[in-house]
Amino acid sequence: MSLRCDECGSHDVKRHHVYGQLIEECGLCGNLQGDPAAVTRVEEIREAEGFGVAPELIGLFSALEAAPGLVVDRSLSTAAGHSAAPAIYFTLARQPLELLDRLARSLLMASRRTSTIWILEVVHQQRLCFVLRPRVPGDLQPLTVDLGLLRDALRRDQRLDWWQLGDEPRRGRAT
């Protein structure tokens, strides 16, 4: 049976292992298909290689960007590459206090498993930004593991009712 590309329709699709993940890759357009988790993992690893950062950092970017109104500044967040402790810069376009509350709650719950405490700071980088970073930068290997733990915690928590944001801001009672 010949595989067909979901993107371009080509039959030049090969099933093979990439970074330990079994995926299908189109030889014509480069589309990846197969198990969504495997495809996501390969895409994160490839993007991370381009930035010179850990794939877990790219996964955390995606988890953060899944929150409506949260925009990661990837250029600032990847500027140090592997040479320094990770720092994720982001802006909040809407419902900033509600988003910060949920993010802080997720960080608190994940802190039981992380190697250090991760904090949220407010900074000014030509505009008001927030930064997620380890309180005490340490050895990069445990921090990389932490990135994966935070990514997984955010993905889990964002599916829970308490993480959901209403489209309309809450208002007081009508009189």
Tab-separated table of C-alpha atoms in Angstrom:
chain	number	residue	atom	x	y	z
A	1	MET	CA	0.000	0.000	0.000
A	2	SER	CA	1.375	3.378	-1.013
A	3	LEU	CA	1.220	6.188	1.491
A	4	ARG	CA	-0.256	9.513	0.410
A	5	CYS	CA	0.711	12.959	1.741
A	6	ASP	CA	-2.129	14.683	3.587
A	7	GLU	CA	-0.766	18.073	2.499
A	8	CYS	CA	0.143	17.806	-1.219
A	9	GLY	CA	-1.224	14.409	-2.249
A	10	SER	CA	2.181	13.043	-3.302
A	11	HIS	CA	2.862	9.334	-2.996
A	12	ASP	CA	6.530	10.015	-2.195
A	13	VAL	CA	5.880	9.411	1.503
A	14	LYS	CA	8.245	7.319	3.580
A	15	ARG	CA	7.583	5.896	7.017
A	16	HIS	CA	10.732	6.003	9.141
A	17	HIS	CA	12.108	6.781	12.584
A	18	VAL	CA	13.150	10.381	13.188
A	19	TYR	CA	14.567	11.229	16.625
A	20	GLY	CA	13.148	7.939	17.875
A	21	GLN	CA	9.617	8.745	16.636
A	22	LEU	CA	7.896	6.721	13.898
A	23	ILE	CA	6.445	9.217	11.432
A	24	GLU	CA	5.613	9.561	7.771
A	25	GLU	CA	7.466	12.263	5.846
A	26	CYS	CA	6.673	13.526	2.368
A	27	GLY	CA	9.680	13.626	0.060
A	28	LEU	CA	8.038	16.348	-2.054
A	29	CYS	CA	6.751	18.958	0.408
A	30	GLY	CA	8.328	17.768	3.697
A	31	ASN	CA	4.973	17.372	5.465
A	32	LEU	CA	5.069	15.193	8.576
A	33	GLN	CA	2.130	12.981	9.395
A	34	GLY	CA	1.261	10.083	11.621
A	35	ASP	CA	0.736	10.022	15.366
A	36	PRO	CA	0.129	13.685	16.362
A	37	ALA	CA	2.331	13.402	19.476
A	38	ALA	CA	5.210	11.968	17.430
A	39	VAL	CA	4.838	14.639	14.747
A	40	THR	CA	4.783	17.387	17.391
A	41	ARG	CA	7.910	15.966	19.039
A	42	VAL	CA	9.832	15.850	15.738
A	43	GLU	CA	8.745	19.391	14.846
A	44	GLU	CA	9.833	20.661	18.280
A	45	ILE	CA	13.232	18.984	17.971
A	46	ARG	CA	13.814	20.402	14.489
A	47	GLU	CA	12.783	23.907	15.547
A	48	ALA	CA	14.974	23.668	18.659
A	49	GLU	CA	17.981	22.674	16.546
A	50	GLY	CA	17.430	25.784	14.421
A	51	PHE	CA	17.455	28.013	17.504
A	52	GLY	CA	20.191	26.074	19.306
A	53	VAL	CA	17.990	25.410	22.344
A	54	ALA	CA	16.497	22.403	24.104
A	55	PRO	CA	13.409	20.868	22.450
A	56	GLU	CA	11.638	21.097	25.819
A	57	LEU	CA	11.875	24.898	25.556
A	58	ILE	CA	10.098	24.866	22.193
A	59	GLY	CA	7.430	22.592	23.693
A	60	LEU	CA	6.967	25.031	26.559
A	61	PHE	CA	6.582	27.877	24.044
A	62	SER	CA	3.770	25.933	22.360
A	63	ALA	CA	2.073	25.177	25.669
A	64	LEU	CA	2.223	28.846	26.675
A	65	GLU	CA	0.998	30.038	23.282
A	66	ALA	CA	-2.037	27.772	23.622
A	67	ALA	CA	-3.345	30.275	26.194
A	68	PRO	CA	-5.454	32.867	24.360
A	69	GLY	CA	-3.752	36.247	24.356
A	70	LEU	CA	-0.315	35.001	25.432
A	71	VAL	CA	2.428	35.651	22.867
A	72	VAL	CA	5.952	34.293	23.402
A	73	ASP	CA	8.806	36.459	22.132
A	74	ARG	CA	10.850	33.630	20.669
A	75	SER	CA	13.771	35.816	19.603
A	76	LEU	CA	14.349	37.135	23.143
A	77	SER	CA	13.630	33.729	24.684
A	78	THR	CA	16.147	31.861	22.527
A	79	ALA	CA	18.859	34.542	22.369
A	80	ALA	CA	21.185	32.787	24.845
A	81	GLY	CA	20.760	29.333	23.275
A	82	HIS	CA	22.215	26.592	25.477
A	83	SER	CA	24.738	28.950	27.102
A	84	ALA	CA	22.495	30.325	29.863
A	85	ALA	CA	19.522	29.352	31.989
A	86	PRO	CA	16.254	29.560	30.061
A	87	ALA	CA	14.175	32.718	30.266
A	88	ILE	CA	10.870	32.822	28.405
A	89	TYR	CA	9.703	36.328	27.484
A	90	PHE	CA	6.054	36.865	26.670
A	91	THR	CA	3.355	39.499	26.407
A	92	LEU	CA	-0.288	39.310	27.365
A	93	ALA	CA	-2.731	40.794	24.873
A	94	ARG	CA	-5.922	40.203	26.826
A	95	GLN	CA	-7.059	39.249	30.307
A	96	PRO	CA	-3.517	39.602	31.672
A	97	LEU	CA	-4.350	39.239	35.370
A	98	GLU	CA	-6.467	36.161	34.761
A	99	LEU	CA	-3.731	34.579	32.626
A	100	LEU	CA	-1.038	35.386	35.179
A	101	ASP	CA	-3.198	33.872	37.924
A	102	ARG	CA	-3.614	30.613	36.026
A	103	LEU	CA	0.020	30.476	34.978
A	104	ALA	CA	1.201	31.127	38.548
A	105	ARG	CA	-1.116	28.409	39.847
A	106	SER	CA	0.244	25.910	37.303
A	107	LEU	CA	3.812	26.840	38.263
A	108	LEU	CA	3.034	26.387	41.948
A	109	MET	CA	1.558	22.939	41.408
A	110	ALA	CA	4.460	21.891	39.153
A	111	SER	CA	7.056	23.168	41.647
A	112	ARG	CA	6.785	19.937	43.627
A	113	ARG	CA	8.545	18.148	40.767
A	114	THR	CA	10.926	20.808	39.414
A	115	SER	CA	14.568	21.152	40.441
A	116	THR	CA	14.094	24.799	41.364
A	117	ILE	CA	11.315	27.326	41.777
A	118	TRP	CA	10.260	29.081	38.568
A	119	ILE	CA	9.140	32.688	38.866
A	120	LEU	CA	7.276	35.264	36.815
A	121	GLU	CA	8.799	38.730	36.508
A	122	VAL	CA	7.750	41.944	34.846
A	123	VAL	CA	10.415	43.538	32.628
A	124	HIS	CA	10.579	46.256	30.038
A	125	GLN	CA	12.091	45.265	26.678
A	126	GLN	CA	10.932	48.152	24.442
A	127	ARG	CA	7.482	47.266	25.852
A	128	LEU	CA	6.073	45.701	28.988
A	129	CYS	CA	6.882	41.980	29.021
A	130	PHE	CA	6.761	39.123	31.431
A	131	VAL	CA	9.509	36.571	31.854
A	132	LEU	CA	9.366	33.037	33.202
A	133	ARG	CA	12.706	31.909	34.575
A	134	PRO	CA	14.247	29.819	37.341
A	135	ARG	CA	14.624	31.748	40.589
A	136	VAL	CA	18.189	30.550	40.967
A	137	PRO	CA	19.819	29.593	37.669
A	138	GLY	CA	21.740	26.405	38.163
A	139	ASP	CA	22.991	23.468	36.195
A	140	LEU	CA	21.390	23.469	32.749
A	141	GLN	CA	20.555	19.746	32.652
A	142	PRO	CA	18.024	19.799	35.537
A	143	LEU	CA	16.580	23.042	34.147
A	144	THR	CA	16.017	21.341	30.793
A	145	VAL	CA	14.133	18.571	32.585
A	146	ASP	CA	12.130	21.289	34.356
A	147	LEU	CA	11.124	22.773	30.986
A	148	GLY	CA	9.574	19.441	30.032
A	149	LEU	CA	7.801	19.189	33.378
A	150	LEU	CA	6.416	22.728	33.024
A	151	ARG	CA	5.349	22.026	29.424
A	152	ASP	CA	3.475	18.895	30.479
A	153	ALA	CA	1.898	20.628	33.501
A	154	LEU	CA	0.623	23.505	31.361
A	155	ARG	CA	-0.771	21.173	28.717
A	156	ARG	CA	-2.565	19.210	31.447
A	157	ASP	CA	-3.819	22.237	33.363
A	158	GLN	CA	-5.111	24.086	30.300
A	159	ARG	CA	-7.628	21.268	29.796
A	160	LEU	CA	-9.029	21.758	33.310
A	161	ASP	CA	-12.047	23.945	34.066
A	162	TRP	CA	-10.193	26.352	36.356
A	163	TRP	CA	-7.779	27.308	33.541
A	164	GLN	CA	-10.528	28.323	31.115
A	165	LEU	CA	-10.998	32.010	30.411
A	166	GLY	CA	-14.387	33.407	29.510
A	167	ASP	CA	-14.559	35.540	26.371
A	168	GLU	CA	-16.179	38.365	28.286
A	169	PRO	CA	-14.619	39.930	31.379
A	170	ARG	CA	-16.624	39.333	34.546
A	171	ARG	CA	-18.894	42.162	35.538
A	172	GLY	CA	-20.687	43.127	38.674
A	173	ARG	CA	-24.369	42.414	39.228
A	174	ALA	CA	-26.873	44.316	37.140
A	175	THR	CA	-28.855	46.769	39.164
